[in-house]
Tab-separated table of C-alpha atoms and ligand atoms in Angstrom:
chain	number	residue	atom	x	y	z
A	926	MET	CA	87.532	-29.602	-21.328
A	927	ASN	CA	88.237	-28.580	-17.874
A	928	PHE	CA	85.539	-26.297	-15.866
A	929	ASP	CA	87.334	-26.081	-12.501
A	930	THR	CA	85.191	-22.931	-11.646
A	931	ILE	CA	81.734	-22.429	-13.098
A	932	SER	CA	79.623	-19.087	-12.402
A	933	VAL	CA	75.875	-18.910	-12.290
A	934	ILE	CA	74.392	-15.613	-12.999
A	935	GLY	CA	71.005	-14.995	-11.412
A	936	LEU	CA	70.067	-17.172	-8.041
A	937	GLY	CA	66.666	-17.697	-8.751
A	938	TYR	CA	63.970	-20.599	-9.315
A	939	ILE	CA	66.603	-21.996	-12.128
A	940	GLY	CA	70.187	-20.570	-11.260
A	941	LEU	CA	70.342	-21.385	-7.531
A	942	PRO	CA	69.138	-25.076	-7.981
A	943	THR	CA	71.577	-25.585	-10.967
A	944	ALA	CA	74.627	-23.751	-9.260
A	945	ALA	CA	73.843	-25.890	-6.210
A	946	VAL	CA	73.452	-29.164	-8.135
A	947	ILE	CA	76.693	-28.540	-9.877
A	948	ALA	CA	78.588	-27.548	-6.451
A	949	SER	CA	77.387	-31.033	-5.011
A	950	ARG	CA	79.535	-32.506	-7.796
A	951	ARG	CA	82.561	-31.068	-6.010
A	952	LYS	CA	82.808	-28.249	-8.420
A	953	LYS	CA	83.812	-24.741	-7.419
A	954	VAL	CA	80.612	-22.832	-8.197
A	955	ILE	CA	80.015	-18.670	-7.820
A	956	GLY	CA	76.951	-17.633	-7.910
A	957	VAL	CA	76.041	-13.967	-8.584
A	958	ASP	CA	73.118	-12.169	-7.877
A	959	ILE	CA	72.012	-8.448	-7.948
A	960	ASN	CA	70.055	-9.083	-4.705
A	961	GLN	CA	72.021	-8.815	-1.766
A	962	TYR	CA	69.611	-10.639	0.507
A	963	ALA	CA	69.571	-13.358	-1.825
A	964	VAL	CA	73.510	-13.390	-1.685
A	965	ASP	CA	73.558	-13.101	2.104
A	966	THR	CA	70.687	-16.024	2.680
A	967	ILE	CA	72.939	-18.450	0.161
A	968	ASN	CA	75.967	-17.258	1.842
A	969	ARG	CA	74.762	-18.535	5.360
A	970	GLY	CA	73.826	-21.761	3.739
A	971	ASP	CA	69.959	-20.884	3.650
A	972	ILE	CA	67.706	-20.546	0.845
A	973	HIS	CA	65.356	-17.685	-0.284
A	974	ILE	CA	62.910	-19.167	-2.400
A	975	VAL	CA	60.881	-22.442	-1.909
A	976	GLU	CA	61.873	-25.802	-3.446
A	977	PRO	CA	61.497	-29.006	-2.232
A	978	GLU	CA	64.905	-30.605	-1.314
A	979	LEU	CA	66.991	-27.540	-2.061
A	980	ASP	CA	67.822	-26.092	1.287
A	981	MET	CA	69.739	-29.570	2.001
A	982	ILE	CA	71.646	-29.179	-1.215
A	983	VAL	CA	72.611	-25.634	-0.801
A	984	HIS	CA	73.493	-25.862	2.660
A	985	ALA	CA	75.786	-28.789	1.923
A	986	ALA	CA	77.500	-27.034	-0.873
A	987	VAL	CA	77.995	-23.775	0.866
A	988	LYS	CA	79.395	-25.611	3.948
A	989	GLU	CA	81.607	-27.762	2.144
A	990	GLY	CA	82.966	-24.574	0.617
A	991	TYR	CA	81.790	-25.373	-3.220
A	992	LEU	CA	79.291	-22.847	-3.546
A	993	ARG	CA	79.635	-19.229	-2.670
A	994	ALA	CA	77.401	-16.060	-3.428
A	995	THR	CA	78.083	-12.547	-4.447
A	996	ILE	CA	77.262	-9.481	-6.222
A	997	GLU	CA	80.027	-8.837	-8.330
A	998	PRO	CA	81.190	-11.682	-11.097
A	999	GLU	CA	84.817	-13.324	-11.133
A	1000	PRO	CA	86.453	-14.926	-13.415
A	1001	ALA	CA	85.417	-18.578	-14.355
A	1002	ASP	CA	85.690	-20.990	-16.611
A	1003	ALA	CA	82.173	-21.094	-17.554
A	1004	PHE	CA	79.112	-18.805	-17.157
A	1005	LEU	CA	75.282	-20.005	-17.051
A	1006	ILE	CA	73.237	-17.010	-17.413
A	1007	ALA	CA	69.864	-17.737	-15.788
A	1008	VAL	CA	68.016	-14.321	-15.222
A	1009	PRO	CA	64.517	-13.251	-15.707
A	1010	THR	CA	63.322	-12.338	-19.600
A	1011	PRO	CA	59.620	-10.610	-18.830
A	1012	PHE	CA	57.487	-8.764	-21.285
A	1013	LYS	CA	57.635	-4.840	-22.338
A	1014	ALA	CA	55.107	-2.728	-23.984
A	1015	GLU	CA	56.173	-1.484	-27.279
A	1016	ASN	CA	54.187	0.300	-29.749
A	1017	GLY	CA	50.936	-1.178	-28.554
A	1018	ASN	CA	51.976	-4.502	-28.004
A	1019	GLN	CA	51.909	-5.606	-24.407
A	1020	HIS	CA	53.865	-8.238	-24.952
A	1021	VAL	CA	57.368	-7.832	-26.462
A	1022	PRO	CA	60.122	-10.017	-24.523
A	1023	ASP	CA	62.510	-7.546	-22.488
A	1024	LEU	CA	65.922	-8.598	-22.876
A	1025	THR	CA	67.234	-5.494	-20.294
A	1026	TYR	CA	68.640	-8.510	-17.728
A	1027	ILE	CA	70.449	-10.623	-20.114
A	1028	LYS	CA	71.769	-7.565	-21.306
A	1029	ALA	CA	72.795	-6.352	-18.019
A	1030	ALA	CA	74.367	-10.069	-16.957
A	1031	SER	CA	76.329	-9.885	-20.522
A	1032	LYS	CA	77.643	-6.417	-19.459
A	1033	ALA	CA	78.522	-7.616	-15.775
A	1034	ILE	CA	80.320	-10.797	-17.036
A	1035	ALA	CA	82.193	-9.320	-19.951
A	1036	PRO	CA	85.069	-7.657	-17.881
A	1037	VAL	CA	85.744	-10.973	-16.662
A	1038	LEU	CA	85.943	-13.064	-19.468
A	1039	LYS	CA	89.114	-14.673	-20.795
A	1040	GLN	CA	90.157	-16.864	-23.706
A	1041	GLY	CA	88.585	-20.188	-23.744
A	1042	ASP	CA	85.564	-19.261	-21.457
A	1043	LEU	CA	82.099	-20.681	-22.358
A	1044	VAL	CA	79.036	-18.613	-21.785
A	1045	ILE	CA	75.579	-20.333	-21.895
A	1046	LEU	CA	72.300	-18.446	-21.844
A	1047	GLU	CA	69.699	-20.676	-19.870
A	1048	SER	CA	66.908	-18.347	-19.703
A	1049	THR	CA	63.774	-18.651	-22.010
A	1050	SER	CA	64.398	-16.296	-24.584
A	1051	PRO	CA	63.084	-15.279	-27.983
A	1052	VAL	CA	64.520	-16.665	-31.085
A	1053	GLY	CA	67.801	-14.770	-31.549
A	1054	ALA	CA	68.441	-13.896	-28.330
A	1055	THR	CA	71.488	-15.768	-27.837
A	1056	GLU	CA	73.120	-14.216	-31.042
A	1057	GLN	CA	72.196	-10.679	-29.139
A	1058	MET	CA	73.671	-11.991	-26.372
A	1059	ALA	CA	77.086	-12.662	-28.155
A	1060	ALA	CA	76.798	-9.482	-29.928
A	1061	TRP	CA	76.751	-7.558	-26.365
A	1062	LEU	CA	79.350	-9.536	-25.173
A	1063	ALA	CA	81.622	-8.727	-28.204
A	1064	GLU	CA	80.767	-5.001	-27.876
A	1065	ALA	CA	82.125	-5.167	-24.384
A	1066	ARG	CA	85.447	-6.901	-25.294
A	1067	PRO	CA	86.664	-6.178	-28.571
A	1068	ASP	CA	90.232	-7.778	-27.650
A	1069	LEU	CA	88.288	-11.109	-27.601
A	1070	SER	CA	86.746	-13.060	-30.544
A	1071	PHE	CA	83.376	-14.466	-30.842
A	1072	PRO	CA	81.571	-17.048	-32.631
A	1073	GLN	CA	79.504	-14.426	-35.039
A	1074	THR	CA	82.828	-13.287	-36.531
A	1075	ARG	CA	85.210	-16.048	-35.822
A	1076	GLY	CA	83.028	-19.227	-36.264
A	1077	GLU	CA	84.832	-22.373	-34.556
A	1078	ASP	CA	87.999	-20.580	-33.640
A	1079	SER	CA	86.346	-17.953	-31.362
A	1080	ASP	CA	88.141	-17.064	-28.051
A	1081	ILE	CA	84.693	-17.609	-26.412
A	1082	ARG	CA	82.321	-20.303	-26.891
A	1083	VAL	CA	78.524	-19.249	-26.764
A	1084	ALA	CA	75.305	-21.635	-26.717
A	1085	HIS	CA	71.706	-21.661	-25.661
A	1086	CYS	CA	70.719	-24.142	-23.272
A	1087	PRO	CA	66.983	-23.883	-22.010
A	1088	GLU	CA	66.098	-25.192	-18.792
A	1089	ARG	CA	62.862	-27.389	-18.716
A	1090	VAL	CA	62.395	-28.203	-14.952
A	1091	LEU	CA	59.208	-28.396	-13.536
A	1092	PRO	CA	58.821	-26.132	-10.498
A	1093	GLY	CA	58.230	-28.366	-7.379
A	1094	HIS	CA	60.473	-30.985	-8.920
A	1095	VAL	CA	63.538	-28.987	-9.767
A	1096	VAL	CA	66.328	-31.112	-7.955
A	1097	ARG	CA	65.149	-34.214	-9.823
A	1098	GLU	CA	64.395	-32.952	-13.033
A	1099	LEU	CA	67.785	-30.845	-13.198
A	1100	VAL	CA	69.600	-33.935	-13.170
A	1101	ALA	CA	67.108	-36.475	-15.095
A	1102	ASN	CA	65.774	-34.170	-17.780
A	1103	ASP	CA	67.304	-34.638	-21.412
A	1104	ARG	CA	69.154	-31.296	-22.423
A	1105	VAL	CA	68.818	-29.392	-25.664
A	1106	ILE	CA	72.166	-27.568	-26.409
A	1107	GLY	CA	72.359	-25.125	-28.857
A	1108	GLY	CA	75.599	-24.039	-29.698
A	1109	MET	CA	76.442	-21.040	-31.954
A	1110	THR	CA	78.923	-23.497	-33.742
A	1111	ALA	CA	79.721	-27.274	-33.292
A	1112	LYS	CA	82.278	-26.451	-30.670
A	1113	CYS	CA	80.348	-24.311	-28.686
A	1114	SER	CA	78.037	-27.074	-28.550
A	1115	LYS	CA	80.594	-29.303	-27.774
A	1116	ALA	CA	81.842	-27.445	-24.639
A	1117	ALA	CA	78.372	-26.733	-23.436
A	1118	THR	CA	77.856	-30.726	-23.514
A	1119	ALA	CA	80.651	-31.171	-21.420
A	1120	LEU	CA	79.727	-28.725	-19.044
A	1121	TYR	CA	76.044	-30.374	-18.691
A	1122	GLY	CA	77.870	-33.748	-18.313
A	1123	ILE	CA	78.909	-32.760	-14.880
A	1124	PHE	CA	75.380	-33.042	-13.700
A	1125	VAL	CA	72.776	-34.217	-16.128
A	1126	GLN	CA	72.062	-38.024	-16.355
A	1127	GLY	CA	69.487	-37.416	-19.215
A	1128	GLU	CA	70.658	-37.101	-22.818
A	1129	CYS	CA	72.171	-34.102	-24.126
A	1130	ILE	CA	71.100	-33.523	-27.590
A	1131	THR	CA	73.108	-30.537	-29.861
A	1132	THR	CA	71.139	-28.444	-32.185
A	1133	THR	CA	71.729	-24.501	-33.131
A	1134	ALA	CA	71.141	-21.914	-30.788
A	1135	ARG	CA	68.014	-20.596	-32.690
A	1136	THR	CA	66.481	-24.175	-32.637
A	1137	ALA	CA	67.270	-24.440	-29.017
A	1138	GLU	CA	65.239	-21.413	-28.430
A	1139	MET	CA	62.360	-22.189	-30.523
A	1140	ALA	CA	62.515	-25.754	-28.697
A	1141	LYS	CA	61.925	-24.180	-25.364
A	1142	LEU	CA	59.163	-21.933	-26.678
A	1143	THR	CA	57.629	-24.635	-28.451
A	1144	GLU	CA	57.190	-26.902	-25.454
A	1145	ASN	CA	55.423	-24.351	-23.128
A	1146	SER	CA	53.333	-23.411	-26.297
A	1147	PHE	CA	52.087	-26.941	-26.666
A	1148	ARG	CA	51.306	-27.324	-23.332
A	1149	ASP	CA	49.093	-24.030	-23.457
A	1150	VAL	CA	47.507	-24.626	-26.654
A	1151	ASN	CA	46.430	-28.275	-24.845
A	1152	ILE	CA	45.333	-26.457	-21.506
A	1153	ALA	CA	43.391	-24.087	-23.762
A	1154	PHE	CA	41.354	-26.900	-25.523
A	1155	ALA	CA	40.554	-28.315	-22.028
A	1156	ASN	CA	39.471	-24.789	-21.024
A	1157	GLU	CA	37.507	-24.165	-23.903
A	1158	LEU	CA	35.518	-27.565	-23.512
A	1159	SER	CA	34.871	-26.841	-19.929
A	1160	ILE	CA	33.028	-23.615	-21.212
A	1161	ILE	CA	31.213	-25.358	-23.730
A	1162	CYS	CA	29.985	-28.371	-21.405
A	1163	ASP	CA	28.681	-25.829	-18.991
A	1164	LYS	CA	26.607	-24.206	-21.766
A	1165	LEU	CA	25.555	-27.918	-22.698
A	1166	ASP	CA	25.031	-29.012	-19.228
A	1167	ILE	CA	27.529	-31.934	-19.493
A	1168	ASN	CA	30.304	-32.609	-16.868
A	1169	VAL	CA	33.488	-31.827	-18.479
A	1170	TRP	CA	35.749	-34.373	-16.187
A	1171	GLU	CA	33.764	-37.186	-17.042
A	1172	LEU	CA	33.600	-36.220	-21.044
A	1173	ILE	CA	37.681	-35.899	-20.966
A	1174	ARG	CA	37.828	-39.181	-18.999
A	1175	LEU	CA	35.749	-40.459	-21.462
A	1176	ALA	CA	37.401	-39.283	-24.660
A	1177	ASN	CA	41.005	-40.123	-23.134
A	1178	ARG	CA	39.810	-44.015	-23.157
A	1179	HIS	CA	40.645	-43.583	-26.835
A	1180	PRO	CA	44.041	-44.559	-27.488
A	1181	ARG	CA	45.032	-41.375	-29.479
A	1182	VAL	CA	43.629	-38.909	-27.261
A	1183	ASN	CA	45.115	-37.291	-23.945
A	1184	ILE	CA	43.383	-34.243	-22.970
A	1185	LEU	CA	44.532	-31.942	-20.297
A	1186	GLN	CA	42.721	-30.623	-17.159
A	1187	PRO	CA	40.622	-27.531	-17.556
A	1188	GLY	CA	41.203	-25.059	-14.614
A	1189	PRO	CA	40.676	-21.588	-13.335
A	1190	GLY	CA	43.214	-20.323	-15.888
A	1191	VAL	CA	47.054	-20.986	-16.633
A	1192	GLY	CA	49.277	-19.365	-14.063
A	1193	GLY	CA	53.374	-19.393	-13.410
A	1194	HIS	CA	56.061	-17.706	-15.298
A	1195	CYS	CA	56.701	-19.762	-18.187
A	1196	ILE	CA	53.699	-21.475	-19.842
A	1197	ALA	CA	51.335	-17.996	-19.607
A	1198	VAL	CA	54.617	-16.013	-20.656
A	1199	ASP	CA	56.573	-18.013	-23.405
A	1200	PRO	CA	53.916	-18.474	-26.145
A	1201	TRP	CA	53.871	-14.592	-26.506
A	1202	PHE	CA	57.601	-14.602	-27.210
A	1203	ILE	CA	56.440	-16.520	-30.564
A	1204	VAL	CA	53.334	-14.271	-31.123
A	1205	SER	CA	55.460	-11.157	-30.627
A	1206	GLU	CA	57.818	-12.165	-33.339
A	1207	THR	CA	55.523	-13.792	-35.874
A	1208	PRO	CA	52.055	-12.098	-34.995
A	1209	ASP	CA	50.535	-13.129	-38.421
A	1210	GLU	CA	51.743	-16.702	-38.346
A	1211	ALA	CA	50.847	-17.747	-34.504
A	1212	ARG	CA	47.255	-17.640	-34.760
A	1213	LEU	CA	46.477	-21.021	-32.800
A	1214	ILE	CA	48.996	-20.089	-30.271
A	1215	ARG	CA	47.643	-16.574	-29.854
A	1216	THR	CA	44.216	-17.798	-29.380
A	1217	ALA	CA	45.152	-20.456	-26.738
A	1218	ARG	CA	46.432	-17.687	-24.761
A	1219	GLU	CA	43.603	-15.595	-24.971
A	1220	VAL	CA	41.308	-18.470	-23.927
A	1221	ASN	CA	43.329	-19.233	-20.960
A	1222	ASP	CA	43.816	-15.554	-19.934
A	1223	GLY	CA	39.957	-15.225	-20.304
A	1224	LYS	CA	39.309	-18.220	-18.005
A	1225	PRO	CA	39.443	-16.291	-14.421
A	1226	GLN	CA	36.751	-13.791	-15.325
A	1227	TRP	CA	34.700	-16.598	-16.522
A	1228	VAL	CA	34.929	-18.200	-13.225
A	1229	VAL	CA	34.067	-14.949	-11.656
A	1230	ASP	CA	31.368	-14.597	-13.508
A	1231	LYS	CA	30.162	-18.162	-12.365
A	1232	VAL	CA	30.861	-17.555	-8.829
A	1233	ASN	CA	28.475	-14.390	-9.083
A	1234	GLU	CA	25.661	-16.634	-10.686
A	1235	ALA	CA	26.450	-18.811	-7.561
A	1236	VAL	CA	25.812	-16.230	-5.115
A	1237	GLY	CA	22.628	-15.395	-6.942
A	1238	LYS	CA	21.575	-18.897	-6.768
A	1239	PHE	CA	22.172	-18.884	-3.151
A	1240	LEU	CA	20.157	-15.975	-2.711
A	1241	SER	CA	17.333	-17.074	-4.503
A	1242	ALA	CA	17.099	-20.023	-2.574
A	1243	ASN	CA	17.429	-17.893	0.767
A	1244	PRO	CA	15.348	-14.823	-0.124
A	1245	ASP	CA	15.593	-13.341	3.604
A	1246	LYS	CA	19.340	-12.730	2.898
A	1247	THR	CA	21.170	-9.988	0.849
A	1248	ALA	CA	24.528	-10.050	-1.016
A	1249	LYS	CA	26.218	-8.596	2.410
A	1250	ASP	CA	25.243	-11.791	4.128
A	1251	VAL	CA	26.820	-14.319	2.001
A	1252	THR	CA	30.270	-15.653	2.765
A	1253	ILE	CA	32.187	-16.777	0.117
A	1254	ALA	CA	35.478	-19.049	0.603
A	1255	CYS	CA	37.723	-19.738	-1.932
A	1256	PHE	CA	40.080	-22.916	-1.617
A	1257	GLY	CA	43.576	-22.480	-2.783
A	1258	LEU	CA	45.556	-19.339	-4.081
A	1259	ALA	CA	48.868	-20.777	-5.566
A	1260	PHE	CA	49.138	-21.073	-9.013
A	1261	LYS	CA	49.400	-24.851	-9.093
A	1262	PRO	CA	48.476	-27.705	-6.678
A	1263	ASP	CA	50.800	-28.511	-3.759
A	1264	ILE	CA	53.186	-25.383	-3.947
A	1265	ASP	CA	53.262	-21.940	-2.018
A	1266	ASP	CA	53.803	-19.756	-5.272
A	1267	LEU	CA	51.375	-17.353	-5.557
A	1268	ARG	CA	53.015	-15.461	-8.467
A	1269	GLU	CA	50.849	-14.932	-11.598
A	1270	SER	CA	48.156	-17.441	-10.166
A	1271	PRO	CA	44.821	-17.163	-11.795
A	1272	ALA	CA	43.456	-18.545	-8.231
A	1273	LEU	CA	45.207	-15.369	-6.737
A	1274	SER	CA	43.373	-13.087	-9.366
A	1275	ILE	CA	39.588	-14.526	-9.258
A	1276	ALA	CA	40.156	-14.332	-5.321
A	1277	THR	CA	41.214	-10.593	-5.565
A	1278	LYS	CA	38.452	-9.797	-7.996
A	1279	LEU	CA	35.762	-11.623	-5.881
A	1280	VAL	CA	36.979	-9.963	-2.723
A	1281	HIS	CA	36.871	-6.522	-4.488
A	1282	ASP	CA	33.429	-7.039	-5.924
A	1283	SER	CA	31.541	-9.042	-2.842
A	1284	PRO	CA	30.127	-7.279	-0.112
A	1285	GLY	CA	30.016	-10.197	2.197
A	1286	LYS	CA	32.554	-12.111	4.270
A	1287	MET	CA	35.675	-13.745	2.256
A	1288	LEU	CA	37.674	-16.459	3.643
A	1289	MET	CA	40.795	-17.835	1.785
A	1290	VAL	CA	41.938	-21.357	2.588
A	1291	GLU	CA	45.671	-21.932	1.446
A	1292	PRO	CA	47.504	-24.503	3.643
A	1293	HIS	CA	50.783	-23.380	2.009
A	1294	ILE	CA	51.223	-19.664	3.185
A	1295	ILE	CA	51.256	-18.267	6.724
A	1296	GLY	CA	49.951	-14.739	5.594
A	1297	LEU	CA	47.758	-13.384	2.965
A	1298	PRO	CA	48.735	-11.017	0.318
A	1299	THR	CA	48.479	-7.357	1.533
A	1300	GLN	CA	46.236	-6.530	-1.306
A	1301	LEU	CA	43.857	-8.983	-0.095
A	1302	GLN	CA	44.371	-8.534	3.808
A	1303	LYS	CA	43.622	-4.490	2.802
A	1304	GLN	CA	40.240	-5.336	1.377
A	1305	GLY	CA	39.252	-7.335	4.487
A	1306	ALA	CA	40.053	-11.203	3.194
A	1307	ARG	CA	40.825	-13.343	6.087
A	1308	LEU	CA	42.997	-16.776	5.844
A	1309	ALA	CA	41.164	-19.291	7.266
A	1310	LEU	CA	41.482	-23.095	8.003
A	1311	ILE	CA	39.436	-25.466	6.118
A	1312	GLU	CA	37.098	-26.707	8.750
A	1313	GLU	CA	36.374	-22.929	9.716
A	1314	ALA	CA	35.772	-22.076	6.055
A	1315	LEU	CA	33.652	-24.901	5.847
A	1316	GLY	CA	31.488	-24.110	8.838
A	1317	GLN	CA	30.924	-20.616	7.519
A	1318	ALA	CA	30.889	-20.792	3.777
A	1319	ASP	CA	27.869	-20.257	1.897
A	1320	VAL	CA	29.669	-20.266	-1.207
A	1321	ALA	CA	32.803	-22.612	-1.676
A	1322	VAL	CA	35.192	-21.816	-4.717
A	1323	LEU	CA	37.634	-24.545	-5.404
A	1324	LEU	CA	40.407	-22.820	-7.065
A	1325	VAL	CA	43.383	-25.145	-6.769
A	1326	ASP	CA	43.500	-28.953	-6.389
A	1327	HIS	CA	45.867	-29.193	-3.182
A	1328	ARG	CA	46.132	-32.633	-1.690
A	1329	GLU	CA	44.269	-31.343	1.318
A	1330	PHE	CA	41.387	-30.426	-0.365
A	1331	LYS	CA	40.453	-33.697	-1.966
A	1332	SER	CA	39.282	-35.633	1.076
A	1333	ILE	CA	36.705	-32.835	2.204
A	1334	ASN	CA	33.424	-33.539	2.892
A	1335	LEU	CA	30.954	-30.716	1.910
A	1336	ALA	CA	27.925	-30.018	3.520
A	1337	LYS	CA	24.458	-30.392	1.969
A	1338	GLY	CA	23.016	-26.931	0.718
A	1339	LEU	CA	26.626	-25.535	-0.126
A	1340	VAL	CA	26.861	-23.707	-3.051
A	1341	VAL	CA	29.956	-24.827	-5.013
A	1342	VAL	CA	31.951	-23.732	-7.921
A	1343	ASP	CA	34.444	-26.295	-8.676
A	1344	THR	CA	37.099	-25.179	-11.237
A	1345	ARG	CA	39.251	-28.327	-10.945
A	1346	GLY	CA	36.603	-31.150	-10.873
A	1347	ILE	CA	37.921	-32.493	-7.598
A	1348	TRP	CA	34.539	-32.091	-5.632
A	1349	GLU	CA	32.495	-33.217	-8.649
B	2464	SAJ	N1	47.496	-26.819	-15.957
B	2464	SAJ	C1	46.172	-26.846	-16.285
B	2464	SAJ	N2	45.977	-27.985	-16.722
B	2464	SAJ	C2	46.760	-29.081	-16.858
B	2464	SAJ	C3	47.989	-28.657	-16.401
B	2464	SAJ	C4	48.515	-27.313	-16.009
B	2464	SAJ	O1	45.227	-25.838	-15.784
B	2464	SAJ	O2	46.383	-30.029	-17.533
B	2464	SAJ	C5	48.009	-25.236	-15.606
B	2464	SAJ	C6	48.396	-25.106	-14.024
B	2464	SAJ	O3	47.532	-25.075	-12.819
B	2464	SAJ	C7	49.421	-23.983	-13.827
B	2464	SAJ	C8	49.842	-24.120	-15.417
B	2464	SAJ	O4	49.202	-24.785	-16.063
B	2464	SAJ	O5	48.495	-22.708	-13.461
B	2464	SAJ	C9	51.272	-24.413	-15.522
B	2464	SAJ	O6	51.756	-25.354	-14.815
B	2464	SAJ	P1	52.578	-26.856	-15.365
B	2464	SAJ	O7	52.707	-27.499	-14.060
B	2464	SAJ	O8	52.112	-27.334	-16.430
B	2464	SAJ	O9	54.009	-26.248	-15.694
B	2464	SAJ	P2	54.814	-25.080	-15.117
B	2464	SAJ	O10	54.525	-23.629	-15.594
B	2464	SAJ	O11	54.946	-25.234	-13.720
B	2464	SAJ	O12	55.831	-25.546	-15.870
B	2464	SAJ	C10	56.737	-25.423	-17.037
B	2464	SAJ	C11	57.070	-26.819	-17.677
B	2464	SAJ	N3	56.705	-27.197	-19.149
B	2464	SAJ	C12	55.908	-28.111	-19.622
B	2464	SAJ	O13	55.482	-29.059	-19.063
B	2464	SAJ	C13	56.186	-28.197	-21.232
B	2464	SAJ	C14	58.589	-27.314	-17.224
B	2464	SAJ	O14	58.869	-28.210	-17.920
B	2464	SAJ	C15	59.077	-25.814	-17.983
B	2464	SAJ	O15	60.377	-26.026	-17.470
B	2464	SAJ	C16	58.703	-24.645	-17.035
B	2464	SAJ	O16	57.535	-24.456	-17.282
B	2464	SAJ	C17	59.351	-23.758	-17.643
B	2464	SAJ	O17	60.406	-23.202	-16.632
B	2464	SAJ	O18	59.371	-23.038	-18.566
């Protein structure tokens, strides 16, 4: 199978690295995005997102002429769709998957499709989304045949191949991870396997499109349920006056126990989102998956309550002070350690609540950003350096276990709320 030109639709956290890695294998790649700023930035050889090593690869691919970005789709031999699948509210359900972007991408590429092309959906999707995408394509191109009606003999091949890369390690994991390839027919799977063979060193395992969709949702739900277990333990242990970090270390010495780490909640755009795709489709059956989501989503408020308790403790030890005199320092705003990504971050939502509720000074320590989000700034919070915050804080709240925070020496008398167990 020959893929001379490959088009990647959606140049975000998944699409851009994928486009760049394929281009680095000396394949002609056309990246398509509706965001003109992203298109212009990439065509200059720069990147509009933060991901280690990506800038070098994009720069080289654009400079050598293998990668080009555009707003309008152009003909290609394979199309990889990597657009977002957010939620929408519908009939009182807040977490219904919204396929608008997939629909728009299908409509956009349909006019340039030709016989023999391969279309791959990479976006994390509810079960059935690939079939739905194929239906949209068929509707727009009645002159071409698709697997849902023509099976193995279709003009166009369609598959779902979910991305499984870890933000912060995308460039390495894109190449090294195994891929689940869910073709709508065996021929579709074969074509998609050949495409991933261009850059994937992991194994490509074929299955159906629906199983591939569910595999991706299952992986992230598995992690969510396990983090929820750790978070629930942390709340139980707090009540029973047990150090949860020590408890987990001890329990994990059992050869068949591997408990994850509690934290301030689950953030990011995948683990806190994907389980809802299962719950939304099978609400009566997905009881554990739903409860895990609720446990993890409830953790930020529990942390806020803990900080308020800590402020109360400080005030009873310092009866001459009022709440207005208390300085709170939050350590970390990102959704996980050692990255700058604040989107869907429980740390950010805790900090925002604290800034809103606390009348005293609020200092934010986040070594990975150069300016605070406007909302925090407007409410009077200040971005501070580690030393400055430590010098002024009455209450220190550890929200993200960034490398920089691990070696901090805490002053005696400082009231601490440590959601990550690195200052225990
Ligand atoms: N977290 C904990 N405790 C833990 C582990 C994680 O509280 O023990 C929290 C993190 O702090 C963070 C959240 O969970 O807020 C998610 O972080 P993560 O590093 O576990 O995962 P993501 O969201 O960055 O990436 C996940 C990965 N999925 C799995 O590990 C099963 C990645 O492989 C997927 O490609 C990605 O979702 C995705 O795009 O779906």
